[in-house]
Structures are given as structure tokens and as C-alpha cells.
Tab-separated table of N, CA and C in Angstrom:
chain	number	residue	atom	x	y	z
J	1	MET	N	0.807	-1.163	0.000
J	1	MET	CA	0.000	0.000	0.000
J	1	MET	C	0.863	1.243	0.000
J	2	SER	N	0.451	2.075	-0.838
J	2	SER	CA	1.226	3.302	-0.903
J	2	SER	C	0.452	4.414	-0.213
J	3	SER	N	1.176	5.345	0.317
J	3	SER	CA	0.528	6.462	1.002
J	3	SER	C	0.034	7.472	-0.021
J	4	PRO	N	-1.046	8.135	0.298
J	4	PRO	CA	-1.581	9.094	-0.653
J	4	PRO	C	-0.592	10.236	-0.878
J	5	THR	N	-0.648	10.776	-2.041
J	5	THR	CA	0.233	11.883	-2.383
J	5	THR	C	-0.292	13.148	-1.709
J	6	PRO	N	0.597	13.845	-1.033
J	6	PRO	CA	0.151	15.076	-0.363
J	6	PRO	C	-0.249	16.123	-1.403
J	7	PRO	N	-1.169	16.988	-1.049
J	7	PRO	CA	-1.585	18.019	-1.993
J	7	PRO	C	-0.431	18.970	-2.289
J	8	ALA	N	-0.424	19.471	-3.477
J	8	ALA	CA	0.635	20.382	-3.885
J	8	ALA	C	0.285	21.793	-3.411
J	9	TYR	N	1.269	22.399	-2.814
J	9	TYR	CA	1.109	23.777	-2.358
J	9	TYR	C	1.962	24.675	-3.236
J	10	ASN	N	1.574	25.936	-3.286
J	10	ASN	CA	2.314	26.936	-4.039
J	10	ASN	C	2.471	26.555	-5.500
J	11	VAL	N	1.467	26.023	-6.049
J	11	VAL	CA	1.492	25.677	-7.463
J	11	VAL	C	0.934	26.853	-8.234
J	12	TYR	N	1.673	27.332	-9.241
J	12	TYR	CA	1.243	28.470	-10.048
J	12	TYR	C	0.258	28.001	-11.092
J	13	LEU	N	-0.921	28.571	-11.057
J	13	LEU	CA	-1.955	28.181	-11.996
J	13	LEU	C	-2.174	29.227	-13.083
J	14	GLY	N	-1.407	30.260	-13.110
J	14	GLY	CA	-1.534	31.299	-14.109
J	14	GLY	C	-2.223	32.522	-13.535
J	15	PRO	N	-2.350	33.575	-14.354
J	15	PRO	CA	-2.978	34.801	-13.862
J	15	PRO	C	-4.460	34.567	-13.601
J	16	PRO	N	-5.007	35.309	-12.668
J	16	PRO	CA	-6.433	35.136	-12.384
J	16	PRO	C	-7.262	35.546	-13.589
J	17	ALA	N	-8.402	34.949	-13.681
J	17	ALA	CA	-9.294	35.260	-14.793
J	17	ALA	C	-9.802	36.688	-14.626
J	18	PRO	N	-9.805	37.452	-15.689
J	18	PRO	CA	-10.284	38.837	-15.569
J	18	PRO	C	-11.774	38.867	-15.237
J	19	THR	N	-12.126	39.813	-14.373
J	19	THR	CA	-13.535	39.982	-14.005
J	19	THR	C	-14.008	41.318	-14.533
J	20	ALA	N	-15.219	41.347	-14.920
J	20	ALA	CA	-15.795	42.592	-15.428
J	20	ALA	C	-16.089	43.513	-14.251
J	21	PRO	N	-15.753	44.796	-14.362
J	21	PRO	CA	-16.050	45.708	-13.255
J	21	PRO	C	-17.562	45.809	-13.054
J	22	ALA	N	-17.926	45.942	-11.784
J	22	ALA	CA	-19.351	46.071	-11.477
J	22	ALA	C	-19.840	47.389	-12.066
J	23	ARG	N	-20.869	47.322	-12.830
J	23	ARG	CA	-21.399	48.510	-13.485
J	23	ARG	C	-22.721	48.892	-12.845
J	24	ARG	N	-22.766	50.100	-12.450
J	24	ARG	CA	-24.015	50.633	-11.914
J	24	ARG	C	-24.415	51.781	-12.815
J	25	SER	N	-25.573	51.679	-13.263
J	25	SER	CA	-26.014	52.748	-14.150
J	25	SER	C	-26.309	53.994	-13.330
J	26	ARG	N	-26.140	55.120	-13.936
J	26	ARG	CA	-26.403	56.380	-13.248
J	26	ARG	C	-27.896	56.524	-12.940
J	27	ARG	N	-28.707	55.922	-13.756
J	27	ARG	CA	-30.149	56.004	-13.525
J	27	ARG	C	-30.541	55.278	-12.251
J	28	SER	N	-29.986	54.083	-12.041
J	28	SER	CA	-30.356	53.349	-10.824
J	28	SER	C	-29.805	54.046	-9.583
J	29	LEU	N	-28.638	54.656	-9.698
J	29	LEU	CA	-28.077	55.403	-8.570
J	29	LEU	C	-28.949	56.622	-8.267
J	30	ALA	N	-29.384	57.330	-9.299
J	30	ALA	CA	-30.245	58.493	-9.098
J	30	ALA	C	-31.593	58.077	-8.520
J	31	ALA	N	-32.128	56.951	-8.999
J	31	ALA	CA	-33.415	56.472	-8.487
J	31	ALA	C	-33.302	56.101	-7.011
J	32	ALA	N	-32.194	55.467	-6.639
J	32	ALA	CA	-31.988	55.102	-5.235
J	32	ALA	C	-31.862	56.349	-4.365
J	33	LEU	N	-31.168	57.354	-4.872
J	33	LEU	CA	-31.011	58.606	-4.129
J	33	LEU	C	-32.365	59.293	-3.933
J	34	VAL	N	-33.147	59.376	-4.990
J	34	VAL	CA	-34.468	60.013	-4.901
J	34	VAL	C	-35.364	59.236	-3.935
J	35	ALA	N	-35.339	57.911	-4.020
J	35	ALA	CA	-36.164	57.098	-3.119
J	35	ALA	C	-35.751	57.319	-1.669
J	36	GLY	N	-34.453	57.407	-1.405
J	36	GLY	CA	-33.974	57.658	-0.047
J	36	GLY	C	-34.424	59.016	0.472
J	37	LEU	N	-34.351	60.018	-0.389
J	37	LEU	CA	-34.794	61.353	0.022
J	37	LEU	C	-36.291	61.399	0.298
J	38	VAL	N	-37.063	60.740	-0.548
J	38	VAL	CA	-38.519	60.729	-0.357
J	38	VAL	C	-38.877	60.003	0.948
J	39	LEU	N	-38.240	58.860	1.174
J	39	LEU	CA	-38.524	58.114	2.409
J	39	LEU	C	-38.072	58.894	3.644
J	40	GLY	N	-36.908	59.526	3.561
J	40	GLY	CA	-36.418	60.318	4.681
J	40	GLY	C	-37.328	61.491	4.980
J	41	ALA	N	-37.735	62.198	3.939
J	41	ALA	CA	-38.636	63.343	4.128
J	41	ALA	C	-39.978	62.885	4.677
J	42	GLY	N	-40.449	61.741	4.207
J	42	GLY	CA	-41.716	61.205	4.719
J	42	GLY	C	-41.616	60.856	6.191
J	43	GLY	N	-40.474	60.286	6.587
J	43	GLY	CA	-40.273	59.942	7.998
J	43	GLY	C	-40.220	61.171	8.880
J	44	VAL	N	-39.496	62.191	8.428
J	44	VAL	CA	-39.418	63.439	9.202
J	44	VAL	C	-40.790	64.095	9.284
J	45	GLY	N	-41.507	64.116	8.172
J	45	GLY	CA	-42.847	64.720	8.165
J	45	GLY	C	-43.810	63.991	9.077
J	46	THR	N	-43.715	62.673	9.075
J	46	THR	CA	-44.576	61.879	9.955
J	46	THR	C	-44.255	62.161	11.418
J	47	ALA	N	-42.969	62.186	11.756
J	47	ALA	CA	-42.577	62.464	13.142
J	47	ALA	C	-43.022	63.863	13.558
J	48	TRP	N	-42.887	64.808	12.659
J	48	TRP	CA	-43.277	66.179	12.960
J	48	TRP	C	-44.786	66.263	13.184
J	49	ALA	N	-45.548	65.587	12.328
J	49	ALA	CA	-47.006	65.606	12.463
J	49	ALA	C	-47.452	64.941	13.752
J	50	LEU	N	-46.808	63.834	14.101
J	50	LEU	CA	-47.189	63.125	15.326
J	50	LEU	C	-46.805	63.893	16.576
J	51	SER	N	-45.730	64.678	16.503
J	51	SER	CA	-45.309	65.435	17.678
J	51	SER	C	-46.059	66.752	17.803
J	52	GLY	N	-46.845	67.096	16.819
J	52	GLY	CA	-47.648	68.310	16.895
J	52	GLY	C	-46.909	69.545	16.449
J	53	GLY	N	-45.693	69.416	15.911
J	53	GLY	CA	-44.947	70.569	15.443
J	53	GLY	C	-45.561	71.113	14.173
J	54	ASP	N	-46.155	72.292	14.255
J	54	ASP	CA	-46.792	72.875	13.080
J	54	ASP	C	-46.161	74.199	12.698
J	55	GLY	N	-45.018	74.516	13.306
J	55	GLY	CA	-44.353	75.769	12.988
J	55	GLY	C	-44.964	76.965	13.684
J	56	SER	N	-45.911	76.762	14.567
J	56	SER	CA	-46.535	77.875	15.264
J	56	SER	C	-45.567	78.444	16.298
J	57	ALA	N	-45.928	79.576	16.848
J	57	ALA	CA	-45.066	80.219	17.837
J	57	ALA	C	-44.896	79.359	19.074
J	58	ASP	N	-45.842	78.479	19.337
J	58	ASP	CA	-45.760	77.641	20.527
J	58	ASP	C	-44.629	76.629	20.438
J	59	SER	N	-44.105	76.378	19.241
J	59	SER	CA	-43.038	75.404	19.121
J	59	SER	C	-41.667	76.068	19.159
J	60	GLY	N	-41.595	77.384	19.315
J	60	GLY	CA	-40.333	78.099	19.370
J	60	GLY	C	-40.035	78.586	20.774
J	61	ALA	N	-39.352	79.721	20.836
J	61	ALA	CA	-38.943	80.288	22.120
J	61	ALA	C	-40.149	80.620	23.001
J	62	ALA	N	-41.195	81.158	22.405
J	62	ALA	CA	-42.392	81.506	23.189
J	62	ALA	C	-43.022	80.255	23.787
J	63	GLY	N	-43.028	79.171	23.038
J	63	GLY	CA	-43.565	77.905	23.555
J	63	GLY	C	-42.726	77.370	24.703
J	64	ASP	N	-41.401	77.485	24.561
J	64	ASP	CA	-40.524	77.051	25.653
J	64	ASP	C	-40.773	77.885	26.905
J	65	ALA	N	-40.939	79.191	26.722
J	65	ALA	CA	-41.197	80.066	27.873
J	65	ALA	C	-42.515	79.708	28.543
J	66	ARG	N	-43.542	79.449	27.720
J	66	ARG	CA	-44.849	79.075	28.295
J	66	ARG	C	-44.755	77.762	29.075
J	67	ARG	N	-44.061	76.802	28.499
J	67	ARG	CA	-43.929	75.517	29.208
J	67	ARG	C	-43.079	75.656	30.465
J	68	SER	N	-42.097	76.552	30.433
J	68	SER	CA	-41.310	76.822	31.633
J	68	SER	C	-42.210	77.383	32.734
J	69	CYS	N	-43.080	78.290	32.344
J	69	CYS	CA	-44.003	78.883	33.321
J	69	CYS	C	-44.996	77.861	33.853
J	70	GLU	N	-45.414	76.928	33.005
J	70	GLU	CA	-46.310	75.865	33.476
J	70	GLU	C	-45.603	74.999	34.514
J	71	ALA	N	-44.330	74.689	34.268
J	71	ALA	CA	-43.570	73.898	35.246
J	71	ALA	C	-43.395	74.682	36.541
J	72	LEU	N	-43.126	75.980	36.414
J	72	LEU	CA	-42.954	76.824	37.597
J	72	LEU	C	-44.265	76.972	38.364
J	73	GLN	N	-45.376	76.981	37.647
J	73	GLN	CA	-46.687	77.066	38.292
J	73	GLN	C	-46.942	75.823	39.153
J	74	GLY	N	-46.434	74.688	38.735
J	74	GLY	CA	-46.611	73.453	39.503
J	74	GLY	C	-45.543	73.230	40.565
J	75	PHE	N	-44.636	74.206	40.709
J	75	PHE	CA	-43.569	74.111	41.711
J	75	PHE	C	-44.049	74.731	43.019
J	76	TYR	N	-44.056	73.922	44.072
J	76	TYR	CA	-44.474	74.396	45.392
J	76	TYR	C	-43.271	74.337	46.321
J	77	GLU	N	-42.890	75.502	46.847
J	77	GLU	CA	-41.712	75.584	47.698
J	77	GLU	C	-41.801	74.657	48.909
J	78	SER	N	-42.990	74.508	49.449
J	78	SER	CA	-43.165	73.670	50.641
J	78	SER	C	-42.817	72.208	50.357
J	79	ASP	N	-42.952	71.794	49.100
J	79	ASP	CA	-42.641	70.402	48.753
J	79	ASP	C	-41.153	70.094	48.819
J	80	LEU	N	-40.304	71.133	48.843
J	80	LEU	CA	-38.864	70.899	48.968
J	80	LEU	C	-38.519	70.310	50.334
J	81	ARG	N	-39.377	70.561	51.329
J	81	ARG	CA	-39.136	70.027	52.672
J	81	ARG	C	-39.814	68.679	52.897
J	82	ALA	N	-40.578	68.225	51.920
J	82	ALA	CA	-41.273	66.938	52.030
J	82	ALA	C	-40.291	65.795	51.763
J	83	ASP	N	-40.758	64.593	51.993
J	83	ASP	CA	-39.954	63.411	51.713
J	83	ASP	C	-40.483	62.713	50.467
J	84	GLY	N	-39.612	61.962	49.846
J	84	GLY	CA	-40.019	61.088	48.753
J	84	GLY	C	-40.395	61.796	47.471
J	85	ALA	N	-41.498	61.338	46.896
J	85	ALA	CA	-41.902	61.776	45.562
J	85	ALA	C	-42.219	63.269	45.498
J	86	LYS	N	-42.849	63.807	46.541
J	86	LYS	CA	-43.192	65.237	46.526
J	86	LYS	C	-41.938	66.092	46.358
J	87	ARG	N	-40.911	65.746	47.088
J	87	ARG	CA	-39.646	66.488	47.002
J	87	ARG	C	-39.022	66.330	45.617
J	88	ASP	N	-39.015	65.104	45.094
J	88	ASP	CA	-38.460	64.849	43.767
J	88	ASP	C	-39.207	65.637	42.702
J	89	ILE	N	-40.520	65.671	42.801
J	89	ILE	CA	-41.330	66.407	41.835
J	89	ILE	C	-40.993	67.897	41.889
J	90	ALA	N	-40.862	68.439	43.093
J	90	ALA	CA	-40.534	69.861	43.237
J	90	ALA	C	-39.182	70.177	42.590
J	91	PHE	N	-38.163	69.371	42.876
J	91	PHE	CA	-36.846	69.590	42.277
J	91	PHE	C	-36.903	69.477	40.753
J	92	ASN	N	-37.606	68.481	40.271
J	92	ASN	CA	-37.670	68.270	38.827
J	92	ASN	C	-38.477	69.352	38.115
J	93	ARG	N	-39.532	69.835	38.729
J	93	ARG	CA	-40.295	70.922	38.106
J	93	ARG	C	-39.464	72.196	38.037
J	94	LEU	N	-38.739	72.479	39.080
J	94	LEU	CA	-37.872	73.660	39.061
J	94	LEU	C	-36.770	73.478	38.024
J	95	GLY	N	-36.198	72.295	37.955
J	95	GLY	CA	-35.165	72.023	36.951
J	95	GLY	C	-35.720	72.131	35.535
J	96	GLY	N	-36.914	71.604	35.324
J	96	GLY	CA	-37.552	71.705	34.013
J	96	GLY	C	-37.827	73.148	33.637
J	97	ALA	N	-38.281	73.932	34.605
J	97	ALA	CA	-38.531	75.352	34.341
J	97	ALA	C	-37.237	76.063	33.972
J	98	ALA	N	-36.147	75.703	34.635
J	98	ALA	CA	-34.856	76.333	34.346
J	98	ALA	C	-34.367	75.986	32.945
J	99	VAL	N	-34.468	74.733	32.574
J	99	VAL	CA	-33.999	74.301	31.253
J	99	VAL	C	-34.852	74.928	30.149
J	100	LEU	N	-36.154	74.905	30.317
J	100	LEU	CA	-37.035	75.466	29.296
J	100	LEU	C	-36.884	76.986	29.183
J	101	SER	N	-36.703	77.659	30.305
J	101	SER	CA	-36.526	79.114	30.233
J	101	SER	C	-35.187	79.458	29.587
J	102	ALA	N	-34.159	78.639	29.823
J	102	ALA	CA	-32.863	78.862	29.163
J	102	ALA	C	-32.992	78.654	27.657
J	103	ALA	N	-33.758	77.646	27.250
J	103	ALA	CA	-33.987	77.415	25.820
J	103	ALA	C	-34.754	78.586	25.217
J	104	ALA	N	-35.724	79.106	25.945
J	104	ALA	CA	-36.499	80.248	25.450
J	104	ALA	C	-35.598	81.471	25.294
J	105	ALA	N	-34.737	81.709	26.266
J	105	ALA	CA	-33.829	82.859	26.205
J	105	ALA	C	-32.815	82.710	25.080
J	106	ALA	N	-32.393	81.485	24.818
J	106	ALA	CA	-31.463	81.257	23.705
J	106	ALA	C	-32.142	81.544	22.373
J	107	GLY	N	-33.427	81.276	22.298
J	107	GLY	CA	-34.168	81.518	21.062
J	107	GLY	C	-34.631	82.949	20.892
J	108	ASP	N	-34.825	83.639	21.999
J	108	ASP	CA	-35.309	85.021	21.940
J	108	ASP	C	-34.881	85.732	23.225
J	109	ARG	N	-34.104	86.774	23.093
J	109	ARG	CA	-33.563	87.478	24.271
J	109	ARG	C	-34.659	88.097	25.141
J	110	GLU	N	-35.860	88.196	24.621
J	110	GLU	CA	-36.993	88.723	25.392
J	110	GLU	C	-37.210	87.884	26.656
J	111	PHE	N	-36.849	86.611	26.606
J	111	PHE	CA	-37.084	85.708	27.733
J	111	PHE	C	-35.879	85.578	28.661
J	112	LYS	N	-34.852	86.405	28.453
J	112	LYS	CA	-33.662	86.337	29.305
J	112	LYS	C	-33.974	86.637	30.777
J	113	PRO	N	-34.819	87.635	31.095
J	113	PRO	CA	-35.134	87.872	32.512
J	113	PRO	C	-35.773	86.654	33.187
J	114	LEU	N	-36.630	85.955	32.464
J	114	LEU	CA	-37.241	84.748	33.015
J	114	LEU	C	-36.175	83.695	33.292
J	115	ALA	N	-35.308	83.472	32.325
J	115	ALA	CA	-34.262	82.458	32.479
J	115	ALA	C	-33.324	82.802	33.638
J	116	GLU	N	-32.962	84.062	33.749
J	116	GLU	CA	-32.053	84.461	34.828
J	116	GLU	C	-32.700	84.304	36.198
J	117	ALA	N	-33.952	84.697	36.320
J	117	ALA	CA	-34.642	84.582	37.610
J	117	ALA	C	-34.804	83.124	38.017
J	118	VAL	N	-35.224	82.282	37.087
J	118	VAL	CA	-35.409	80.856	37.416
J	118	VAL	C	-34.064	80.226	37.752
J	119	GLN	N	-33.017	80.604	37.014
J	119	GLN	CA	-31.689	80.045	37.288
J	119	GLN	C	-31.209	80.438	38.683
J	120	ARG	N	-31.462	81.677	39.081
J	120	ARG	CA	-31.046	82.097	40.431
J	120	ARG	C	-31.807	81.320	41.511
J	121	VAL	N	-33.098	81.075	41.287
J	121	VAL	CA	-33.867	80.268	42.246
J	121	VAL	C	-33.291	78.858	42.300
J	122	GLN	N	-33.013	78.282	41.148
J	122	GLN	CA	-32.473	76.927	41.116
J	122	GLN	C	-31.104	76.862	41.799
J	123	ASN	N	-30.281	77.869	41.592
J	123	ASN	CA	-28.974	77.884	42.253
J	123	ASN	C	-29.115	77.918	43.773
J	124	ARG	N	-30.069	78.702	44.276
J	124	ARG	CA	-30.281	78.764	45.728
J	124	ARG	C	-30.788	77.427	46.259
J	125	VAL	N	-31.673	76.798	45.520
J	125	VAL	CA	-32.181	75.495	45.944
J	125	VAL	C	-31.053	74.474	45.942
J	126	ALA	N	-30.189	74.544	44.939
J	126	ALA	CA	-29.068	73.596	44.884
J	126	ALA	C	-28.118	73.796	46.056
J	127	ARG	N	-27.915	75.041	46.472
J	127	ARG	CA	-27.011	75.310	47.590
J	127	ARG	C	-27.643	75.064	48.949
J	128	PHE	N	-28.895	75.477	49.105
J	128	PHE	CA	-29.505	75.456	50.429
J	128	PHE	C	-30.702	74.527	50.552
J	129	ALA	N	-31.167	73.963	49.454
J	129	ALA	CA	-32.354	73.089	49.426
J	129	ALA	C	-33.570	73.773	50.048
J	130	ASP	N	-33.616	75.092	49.859
J	130	ASP	CA	-34.710	75.851	50.450
J	130	ASP	C	-34.861	77.167	49.696
J	131	VAL	N	-36.055	77.652	49.595
J	131	VAL	CA	-36.296	78.957	48.973
J	131	VAL	C	-37.048	79.880	49.920
J	132	SER	N	-36.928	79.630	51.215
J	132	SER	CA	-37.669	80.448	52.171
J	132	SER	C	-36.973	81.768	52.482
J	133	GLU	N	-35.700	81.903	52.161
J	133	GLU	CA	-35.012	83.164	52.448
J	133	GLU	C	-35.523	84.265	51.527
J	134	PRO	N	-35.473	85.507	51.968
J	134	PRO	CA	-36.068	86.618	51.213
J	134	PRO	C	-35.519	86.773	49.787
J	135	GLU	N	-34.232	86.578	49.586
J	135	GLU	CA	-33.656	86.743	48.247
J	135	GLU	C	-34.209	85.705	47.275
J	136	ALA	N	-34.352	84.480	47.733
J	136	ALA	CA	-34.918	83.426	46.881
J	136	ALA	C	-36.385	83.713	46.587
J	137	GLN	N	-37.111	84.188	47.585
J	137	GLN	CA	-38.519	84.526	47.382
J	137	GLN	C	-38.664	85.661	46.360
J	138	LYS	N	-37.727	86.617	46.409
J	138	LYS	CA	-37.741	87.736	45.467
J	138	LYS	C	-37.543	87.213	44.036
J	139	GLU	N	-36.591	86.307	43.854
J	139	GLU	CA	-36.317	85.764	42.517
J	139	GLU	C	-37.497	84.922	42.014
J	140	LEU	N	-38.077	84.164	42.909
J	140	LEU	CA	-39.232	83.337	42.535
J	140	LEU	C	-40.405	84.235	42.139
J	141	LYS	N	-40.592	85.317	42.888
J	141	LYS	CA	-41.656	86.275	42.562
J	141	LYS	C	-41.388	86.941	41.210
J	142	THR	N	-40.126	87.273	40.946
J	142	THR	CA	-39.761	87.878	39.661
J	142	THR	C	-40.086	86.926	38.520
J	143	ALA	N	-39.683	85.664	38.671
J	143	ALA	CA	-39.956	84.675	37.626
J	143	ALA	C	-41.451	84.508	37.393
J	144	ARG	N	-42.187	84.433	38.470
J	144	ARG	CA	-43.641	84.259	38.343
J	144	ARG	C	-44.318	85.490	37.741
J	145	SER	N	-43.797	86.671	38.027
J	145	SER	CA	-44.390	87.876	37.427
J	145	SER	C	-44.079	87.958	35.942
J	146	VAL	N	-42.887	87.511	35.541
J	146	VAL	CA	-42.579	87.450	34.099
J	146	VAL	C	-43.545	86.476	33.435
J	147	CYS	N	-43.809	85.349	34.101
J	147	CYS	CA	-44.738	84.363	33.555
J	147	CYS	C	-46.144	84.944	33.429
J	148	ALA	N	-46.534	85.743	34.385
J	148	ALA	CA	-47.880	86.332	34.339
J	148	ALA	C	-48.036	87.251	33.137
J	149	GLY	N	-46.926	87.820	32.675
J	149	GLY	CA	-46.975	88.712	31.531
J	149	GLY	C	-46.983	88.003	30.176
J	150	LEU	N	-46.844	86.691	30.182
J	150	LEU	CA	-46.811	85.950	28.900
J	150	LEU	C	-48.203	85.655	28.404
């Protein structure tokens, strides 16, 4: 019995067979691009419609200011001394009012006084966890009076 012949390695079989370059017609590339744009625009339009964005003033700086005031309206200073969820809600409403008022001020300088007043209240709460001192009450009153004017 003879042993099988081992396979040959490094055997030159000649140059590789030429392959035709992949051809993509410009029409199919343009059609794919147009289809992508249409689908993308449709997706953005659908998301915009579902989120209620209609380009009205409520979706810009004025809308941010109004929503900031709504959050501030639901902020009760006494809840900062409570335990659990009441305290968390108070902190989060004040934080939400601060973020929204900052967004409003970035979009329209008319809302800068609101953003500054809410930020000062938030800074005092962050330092002292209380807004009972007169300076904090003054800032909170300023913010609320700006809101009353909206």
C-alpha cells in the first residue's frame, strides 16, 4: 500500500481570470437617491405631524417660555421640605422650568429675565435646598411675574 500523495502547495496556476467591473447605471443610482430622500422626508414629516410641530409660535422660544411657566406654576416651595416623591417632583419641576426658560432665552432674548430669575432660584435650591429666604422669594416672585406677563 502506498501512502496518498500530499496536496501540492504553491502551485502556479496562471494569472487570475479577468472579471468585469461592477457597473451601476447612473439612472439606478439616481433612483436610489431620490427614493432615499422621499422616504427620509416622509419619515421626518410623519414624526413632525405626530409630535404636533406645526411651525406655530408655541413650538419656538415663546412655547418654551410658556412651558417653563407651566412647570414653575406646579412648583411648590413647601414640597422641597417633604420626603419622597413630593420632594423629587418639586426639584424636577424647578429644573424643568430652568432648562425650558434657558432654551427660550437662547431663542429670543426677550425671555432672558425669566431664564435668569429661574436660574437664580435653582442655584439657591441647589445650595440650600430651600427657597424660604427673602432673596430666593424675590427671585421666585420675579420669575412668576414674568410668567404672568406671557
